[in-house]
Amino acid sequence: MFHRTKGVDETGDRDIASNAVTSSEPAEAGARSTRMGKRALIGSATRVTGDMTGEEDLHIEGRIVGCVTFRRHAVSIGIDGSVEGDVVAQSLTVGGTIRGRLIVSGNVRVLAGAHVSGEIHSPGLVIEEGAEFQGTVDMNPANPLLEELFDAAPADHTRQASADAWQTGLLEDDLPEDTSAAALDDEDDTSSR
């Protein structure tokens, strides 16, 4: 099915293993299986000029100059990856460099060592210590830009919040109804009696 090719170094003295892998079976270029389906990969030696759209998760290790639109899927930019253009996604993780508008219906996570320059439009944002960010942030879930680009934005946020709660073990039933200081003081008074 897969064959590793061997090569000879520039001196011709010894055999070295090459990273080239060929397949005798047809497959989607750059796609690999993930827990939730397929994920496209832009490799580190790849440069894409032009807009990209897709209906699967996307991981970028190379360079993209253009808009990346994966509205219903996760986009991640590896530490060597870069994007010059807008990114529209359900969720976004940045480990590399991006310059443009980040328009995300779910959460944006900017990892330590990442460089982001531009606008972030997302109801959820985490910027780790050591990340660089220059620009503006709009975290209003009723942002007209989010509503325009994502058909069922409120429903998507509800599903994402439910998924986040499930992953952390917190369910809506576990959360107190009233978390105001007065309500918490009243609760403390009754529990000490």
mmCIF file of C-alpha atoms in Angstrom:
data_model
loop_
_atom_site.group_PDB
_atom_site.id
_atom_site.type_symbol
_atom_site.label_atom_id
_atom_site.label_comp_id
_atom_site.label_asym_id
_atom_site.label_seq_id
_atom_site.Cartn_x
_atom_site.Cartn_y
_atom_site.Cartn_z
ATOM 1 C CA MET A 1 0.000 0.000 0.000
ATOM 2 C CA PHE A 2 2.621 2.577 1.057
ATOM 3 C CA HIS A 3 6.209 2.440 -0.097
ATOM 4 C CA ARG A 4 9.161 4.295 1.400
ATOM 5 C CA THR A 5 11.700 5.338 -1.204
ATOM 6 C CA LYS A 6 15.427 5.306 -0.660
ATOM 7 C CA GLY A 7 17.762 7.964 -1.932
ATOM 8 C CA VAL A 8 21.440 8.689 -2.186
ATOM 9 C CA ASP A 9 22.995 11.767 -0.630
ATOM 10 C CA GLU A 10 24.694 14.400 -2.795
ATOM 11 C CA THR A 11 28.089 12.638 -2.587
ATOM 12 C CA GLY A 12 26.611 9.366 -3.823
ATOM 13 C CA ASP A 13 28.449 7.499 -1.052
ATOM 14 C CA ARG A 14 25.596 6.124 1.013
ATOM 15 C CA ASP A 15 21.950 5.229 0.946
ATOM 16 C CA ILE A 16 19.654 7.459 2.993
ATOM 17 C CA ALA A 17 15.952 7.098 3.714
ATOM 18 C CA SER A 18 13.845 9.737 2.030
ATOM 19 C CA ASN A 19 10.693 11.229 3.521
ATOM 20 C CA ALA A 20 8.859 10.686 0.242
ATOM 21 C CA VAL A 21 5.939 8.324 0.654
ATOM 22 C CA THR A 22 3.874 7.088 -2.264
ATOM 23 C CA SER A 23 0.543 5.317 -2.217
ATOM 24 C CA SER A 24 -0.825 2.845 -4.706
ATOM 25 C CA GLU A 25 -4.368 3.546 -3.458
ATOM 26 C CA PRO A 26 -6.321 6.701 -4.326
ATOM 27 C CA ALA A 27 -6.923 8.994 -1.353
ATOM 28 C CA GLU A 28 -7.931 12.553 -0.644
ATOM 29 C CA ALA A 29 -4.789 14.658 -0.838
ATOM 30 C CA GLY A 30 -3.673 15.876 2.553
ATOM 31 C CA ALA A 31 -6.573 14.347 4.476
ATOM 32 C CA ARG A 32 -6.157 12.090 7.473
ATOM 33 C CA SER A 33 -8.622 10.529 9.851
ATOM 34 C CA THR A 34 -9.375 12.165 13.166
ATOM 35 C CA ARG A 35 -11.786 11.286 15.924
ATOM 36 C CA MET A 36 -14.470 13.527 14.385
ATOM 37 C CA GLY A 37 -13.864 12.754 10.706
ATOM 38 C CA LYS A 38 -11.323 14.054 8.199
ATOM 39 C CA ARG A 39 -8.703 16.769 8.626
ATOM 40 C CA ALA A 40 -6.962 18.497 5.748
ATOM 41 C CA LEU A 41 -3.276 19.331 6.125
ATOM 42 C CA ILE A 42 -1.285 22.120 4.521
ATOM 43 C CA GLY A 43 2.268 20.825 4.960
ATOM 44 C CA SER A 44 5.286 22.867 5.983
ATOM 45 C CA ALA A 45 6.719 22.881 2.444
ATOM 46 C CA THR A 46 3.437 24.101 0.921
ATOM 47 C CA ARG A 47 2.473 27.670 0.038
ATOM 48 C CA VAL A 48 -1.096 28.419 -1.029
ATOM 49 C CA THR A 49 -1.998 31.697 -2.720
ATOM 50 C CA GLY A 50 -5.739 32.265 -2.981
ATOM 51 C CA ASP A 51 -8.875 31.689 -0.953
ATOM 52 C CA MET A 52 -9.621 28.284 0.582
ATOM 53 C CA THR A 53 -12.939 26.801 1.664
ATOM 54 C CA GLY A 54 -13.630 23.402 3.113
ATOM 55 C CA GLU A 55 -16.005 21.075 4.910
ATOM 56 C CA GLU A 56 -13.510 19.350 7.203
ATOM 57 C CA ASP A 57 -11.063 20.382 9.909
ATOM 58 C CA LEU A 58 -7.865 22.045 8.675
ATOM 59 C CA HIS A 59 -4.332 22.073 10.105
ATOM 60 C CA ILE A 60 -1.835 24.537 8.611
ATOM 61 C CA GLU A 61 1.927 24.014 8.880
ATOM 62 C CA GLY A 62 2.724 25.851 5.634
ATOM 63 C CA ARG A 63 1.865 29.348 4.410
ATOM 64 C CA ILE A 64 -1.465 30.637 3.109
ATOM 65 C CA VAL A 65 -1.922 34.033 1.483
ATOM 66 C CA GLY A 66 -5.682 34.414 1.148
ATOM 67 C CA CYS A 67 -8.894 33.856 3.069
ATOM 68 C CA VAL A 68 -9.517 30.544 4.841
ATOM 69 C CA THR A 69 -13.225 29.716 5.268
ATOM 70 C CA PHE A 70 -14.114 26.545 7.191
ATOM 71 C CA ARG A 71 -17.318 27.826 8.852
ATOM 72 C CA ARG A 72 -18.415 24.590 10.496
ATOM 73 C CA HIS A 73 -14.981 23.182 11.295
ATOM 74 C CA ALA A 74 -11.872 23.662 13.402
ATOM 75 C CA VAL A 75 -8.800 25.373 11.989
ATOM 76 C CA SER A 76 -5.385 25.123 13.633
ATOM 77 C CA ILE A 77 -2.171 26.878 12.683
ATOM 78 C CA GLY A 78 0.987 25.053 13.748
ATOM 79 C CA ILE A 79 4.067 26.792 15.114
ATOM 80 C CA ASP A 80 5.625 27.044 11.640
ATOM 81 C CA GLY A 81 2.324 27.868 9.914
ATOM 82 C CA SER A 82 1.244 31.320 8.773
ATOM 83 C CA VAL A 83 -1.845 32.925 7.285
ATOM 84 C CA GLU A 84 -2.088 36.349 5.669
ATOM 85 C CA GLY A 85 -5.815 36.879 5.284
ATOM 86 C CA ASP A 86 -9.103 36.360 7.058
ATOM 87 C CA VAL A 87 -9.932 33.089 8.814
ATOM 88 C CA VAL A 88 -13.585 32.092 9.264
ATOM 89 C CA ALA A 89 -14.033 28.959 11.386
ATOM 90 C CA GLN A 90 -16.034 27.268 14.119
ATOM 91 C CA SER A 91 -12.931 27.159 16.337
ATOM 92 C CA LEU A 92 -9.358 28.352 15.868
ATOM 93 C CA THR A 93 -6.067 27.492 17.550
ATOM 94 C CA VAL A 94 -3.045 29.609 16.615
ATOM 95 C CA GLY A 95 0.482 28.408 17.301
ATOM 96 C CA GLY A 96 2.160 30.242 14.413
ATOM 97 C CA THR A 97 1.551 33.603 12.748
ATOM 98 C CA ILE A 98 -1.607 35.206 11.403
ATOM 99 C CA ARG A 99 -2.328 38.654 10.023
ATOM 100 C CA GLY A 100 -5.975 39.361 9.251
ATOM 101 C CA ARG A 101 -9.456 39.079 10.697
ATOM 102 C CA LEU A 102 -10.257 36.024 12.817
ATOM 103 C CA ILE A 103 -14.015 35.447 12.659
ATOM 104 C CA VAL A 104 -14.888 32.452 14.811
ATOM 105 C CA SER A 105 -18.299 31.247 16.036
ATOM 106 C CA GLY A 106 -16.767 29.294 18.935
ATOM 107 C CA ASN A 107 -13.438 29.783 20.693
ATOM 108 C CA VAL A 108 -10.095 31.232 19.645
ATOM 109 C CA ARG A 109 -6.964 30.018 21.441
ATOM 110 C CA VAL A 110 -3.668 31.856 20.868
ATOM 111 C CA LEU A 111 -0.810 29.697 22.128
ATOM 112 C CA ALA A 112 2.437 30.856 23.736
ATOM 113 C CA GLY A 113 4.866 31.876 21.001
ATOM 114 C CA ALA A 114 2.119 32.703 18.470
ATOM 115 C CA HIS A 115 1.918 36.067 16.685
ATOM 116 C CA VAL A 116 -1.514 37.519 15.845
ATOM 117 C CA SER A 117 -2.093 40.890 14.206
ATOM 118 C CA GLY A 118 -5.602 41.995 13.276
ATOM 119 C CA GLU A 119 -9.183 41.773 14.476
ATOM 120 C CA ILE A 120 -10.650 38.942 16.528
ATOM 121 C CA HIS A 121 -14.434 38.459 16.386
ATOM 122 C CA SER A 122 -15.355 35.560 18.680
ATOM 123 C CA PRO A 123 -17.456 34.981 21.806
ATOM 124 C CA GLY A 124 -14.560 33.053 23.400
ATOM 125 C CA LEU A 125 -10.869 33.947 23.529
ATOM 126 C CA VAL A 126 -7.812 32.609 25.363
ATOM 127 C CA ILE A 127 -4.425 34.269 24.871
ATOM 128 C CA GLU A 128 -1.664 32.339 26.598
ATOM 129 C CA GLU A 129 1.236 34.061 28.311
ATOM 130 C CA GLY A 130 4.056 34.461 25.801
ATOM 131 C CA ALA A 131 1.759 35.020 22.822
ATOM 132 C CA GLU A 132 1.904 38.297 20.896
ATOM 133 C CA PHE A 133 -1.327 40.045 19.927
ATOM 134 C CA GLN A 134 -1.796 43.416 18.257
ATOM 135 C CA GLY A 135 -5.260 44.486 17.201
ATOM 136 C CA THR A 136 -8.851 44.603 18.389
ATOM 137 C CA VAL A 137 -11.194 42.092 19.996
ATOM 138 C CA ASP A 138 -15.002 41.899 19.766
ATOM 139 C CA MET A 139 -16.382 39.153 22.022
ATOM 140 C CA ASN A 140 -20.053 40.090 21.635
ATOM 141 C CA PRO A 141 -21.923 36.904 20.598
ATOM 142 C CA ALA A 142 -24.526 39.138 18.898
ATOM 143 C CA ASN A 143 -21.819 40.690 16.699
ATOM 144 C CA PRO A 144 -23.444 41.413 13.298
ATOM 145 C CA LEU A 145 -20.404 39.992 11.495
ATOM 146 C CA LEU A 146 -20.775 36.655 13.321
ATOM 147 C CA GLU A 147 -24.518 36.596 12.633
ATOM 148 C CA GLU A 148 -23.916 37.354 8.952
ATOM 149 C CA LEU A 149 -21.297 34.633 8.436
ATOM 150 C CA PHE A 150 -22.755 31.880 10.603
ATOM 151 C CA ASP A 151 -26.341 30.852 9.799
ATOM 152 C CA ALA A 152 -27.403 29.533 13.213
ATOM 153 C CA ALA A 153 -24.889 31.301 15.454
ATOM 154 C CA PRO A 154 -26.904 31.111 18.721
ATOM 155 C CA ALA A 155 -27.605 27.380 18.270
ATOM 156 C CA ASP A 156 -23.928 26.731 17.479
ATOM 157 C CA HIS A 157 -22.897 28.541 20.678
ATOM 158 C CA THR A 158 -25.371 26.485 22.721
ATOM 159 C CA ARG A 159 -24.023 23.235 21.273
ATOM 160 C CA GLN A 160 -20.445 24.373 21.904
ATOM 161 C CA ALA A 161 -21.240 25.371 25.497
ATOM 162 C CA SER A 162 -22.893 21.992 26.082
ATOM 163 C CA ALA A 163 -19.881 20.179 24.611
ATOM 164 C CA ASP A 164 -17.508 22.249 26.773
ATOM 165 C CA ALA A 165 -19.571 21.467 29.877
ATOM 166 C CA TRP A 166 -19.593 17.759 29.041
ATOM 167 C CA GLN A 167 -15.805 17.733 28.584
ATOM 168 C CA THR A 168 -15.191 19.520 31.904
ATOM 169 C CA GLY A 169 -17.804 17.451 33.750
ATOM 170 C CA LEU A 170 -19.940 20.518 34.514
ATOM 171 C CA LEU A 171 -23.532 20.233 33.447
ATOM 172 C CA GLU A 172 -26.112 23.018 33.610
ATOM 173 C CA ASP A 173 -27.837 21.237 36.519
ATOM 174 C CA ASP A 174 -24.581 21.469 38.513
ATOM 175 C CA LEU A 175 -24.383 25.252 38.245
ATOM 176 C CA PRO A 176 -26.108 27.435 40.877
ATOM 177 C CA GLU A 177 -29.076 29.388 39.547
ATOM 178 C CA ASP A 178 -28.127 32.626 41.310
ATOM 179 C CA THR A 179 -24.426 33.336 41.766
ATOM 180 C CA SER A 180 -24.814 36.891 43.068
ATOM 181 C CA ALA A 181 -22.921 37.777 46.247
ATOM 182 C CA ALA A 182 -26.191 38.169 48.215
ATOM 183 C CA ALA A 183 -27.439 34.731 47.157
ATOM 184 C CA LEU A 184 -24.132 33.110 48.067
ATOM 185 C CA ASP A 185 -24.140 34.863 51.487
ATOM 186 C CA ASP A 186 -27.693 33.596 52.132
ATOM 187 C CA GLU A 187 -26.586 30.068 51.207
ATOM 188 C CA ASP A 188 -23.629 30.281 53.635
ATOM 189 C CA ASP A 189 -25.938 31.485 56.440
ATOM 190 C CA THR A 190 -28.335 28.561 55.993
ATOM 191 C CA SER A 191 -25.562 25.973 55.768
ATOM 192 C CA SER A 192 -23.975 27.097 59.052
ATOM 193 C CA ARG A 193 -27.251 26.723 61.026
#
